[in-house]
Amino acid sequence: MTSSVPAADLRIPHAEPGMRIGLFGGSFNPAHAGHLLVAQTALRRLSLDRVWWMVTPGNPLKDRDALRPLAERIAASRALTRDPRILVTAFEARHGRTYTADTLEMVLALRPGVSFVWIMGADSLAGFHHWRHWPRIARTLPICVVDRPGGTLSPLHAPMARAFARHRLREERAALLPSLPPPAWVFLHGPRSPLSSTALRPAT
């Protein structure tokens, strides 16, 4: 899977202690403007120094047969992201990480002193309770949830939102999120894109 991927794309990006970095993971199958809008919203509203756009080897909850090659998904993501503060990487493939909880544990160990935030769209929040060790994820990093079409109300009633309701940060204080100890999360409203990877994939 990684033989056609440049070695640089498989290395965990450099980060200096004190930096504020958002981790935005997904299969990006394919990457589209809706993904970019989520990354840009978090970058701006949380006053982040960087967003790591993490192209995963595959989502355990999704059909791998429909998954485009990793190198292709990396290239498409990079073509979409023009902001130098958004770094496309696939380091999870090199380190054999499939589950987010394991990835976060590794990142914190390898990049101490960095203030990391997990970024996801509201559609992911709705199914977050299906992720492996999801309460552990919520207690590992602050989480930024960015609104997506059709996802404003129902995700806020999702098991994660209910379980950690008292740890939700008011939206106007979003810039404080990277400096808060987890669990802490915020739901950001703003411009939304109707695009979805499922709709963009060719029918089989």
Coordinates of C-alpha atoms in Angstrom, one line a residue, residues 116-200:
F116 CA -3.1 19.2 19.7
V117 CA -6.8 19.3 18.8
W118 CA -8.8 16.6 17.0
I119 CA -10.9 18.1 14.2
M120 CA -14.0 16.4 12.6
G121 CA -17.2 17.3 10.8
A122 CA -20.5 17.1 12.5
D123 CA -21.4 14.1 10.4
S124 CA -18.6 12.2 12.1
L125 CA -19.8 13.3 15.6
A126 CA -23.1 11.5 14.9
G127 CA -21.3 8.2 14.6
F128 CA -18.4 8.9 17.0
H129 CA -19.7 6.3 19.5
H130 CA -19.0 3.6 17.0
W131 CA -15.3 4.5 17.0
R132 CA -13.0 2.2 19.0
H133 CA -12.3 3.6 22.5
W134 CA -14.3 6.7 21.7
P135 CA -14.4 7.9 25.4
R136 CA -10.7 7.5 25.6
I137 CA -10.3 9.7 22.5
A138 CA -12.4 12.4 24.1
R139 CA -10.3 12.3 27.2
T140 CA -7.0 12.4 25.2
L141 CA -7.4 15.6 23.1
P142 CA -9.8 18.5 22.9
I143 CA -12.2 18.1 20.0
C144 CA -13.4 20.6 17.5
V145 CA -16.6 19.7 15.6
V146 CA -17.4 21.7 12.5
D147 CA -20.9 22.0 11.2
R148 CA -21.8 20.0 8.0
P149 CA -25.1 20.1 6.0
G150 CA -27.8 18.1 7.7
G151 CA -25.7 17.7 10.7
T152 CA -26.4 20.7 12.9
L153 CA -29.0 19.2 15.3
S154 CA -28.8 15.4 15.3
P155 CA -25.1 15.2 16.2
L156 CA -25.7 17.4 19.2
H157 CA -27.9 14.6 20.6
A158 CA -25.3 11.9 19.8
P159 CA -23.9 9.7 22.6
M160 CA -20.6 11.6 22.7
A161 CA -22.3 15.0 22.9
R162 CA -24.5 13.8 25.7
A163 CA -21.8 12.0 27.6
F164 CA -19.5 15.1 27.5
A165 CA -22.2 17.8 27.5
R166 CA -20.8 19.7 30.5
H167 CA -17.4 19.9 28.8
R168 CA -18.7 21.7 25.8
L169 CA -17.1 25.1 25.2
R170 CA -19.1 28.1 24.1
E171 CA -18.5 28.8 20.5
E172 CA -17.4 32.4 21.1
R173 CA -14.6 31.0 23.2
A174 CA -13.4 28.5 20.6
A175 CA -9.9 30.0 20.4
L176 CA -9.3 28.7 24.0
L177 CA -9.8 25.1 23.0
P178 CA -6.2 24.1 22.2
S179 CA -5.1 25.2 25.6
L180 CA -7.8 23.4 27.6
P181 CA -7.2 20.0 29.2
P182 CA -9.4 17.2 27.8
P183 CA -12.2 16.4 27.9
A184 CA -13.2 19.6 26.1
W185 CA -15.0 20.2 22.9
V186 CA -16.7 22.9 20.7
F187 CA -19.2 22.9 17.9
L188 CA -18.5 25.5 15.3
H189 CA -21.2 26.9 13.0
G190 CA -20.4 28.7 9.7
P191 CA -20.4 28.2 5.9
R192 CA -21.2 24.7 4.9
S193 CA -20.5 22.7 1.8
P194 CA -23.1 20.2 0.5
L195 CA -20.3 17.9 -1.0
S196 CA -19.7 14.4 0.4
S197 CA -17.2 11.8 -0.6
T198 CA -19.9 9.1 -0.9
A199 CA -21.8 11.2 -3.5
L200 CA -18.6 12.0 -5.4

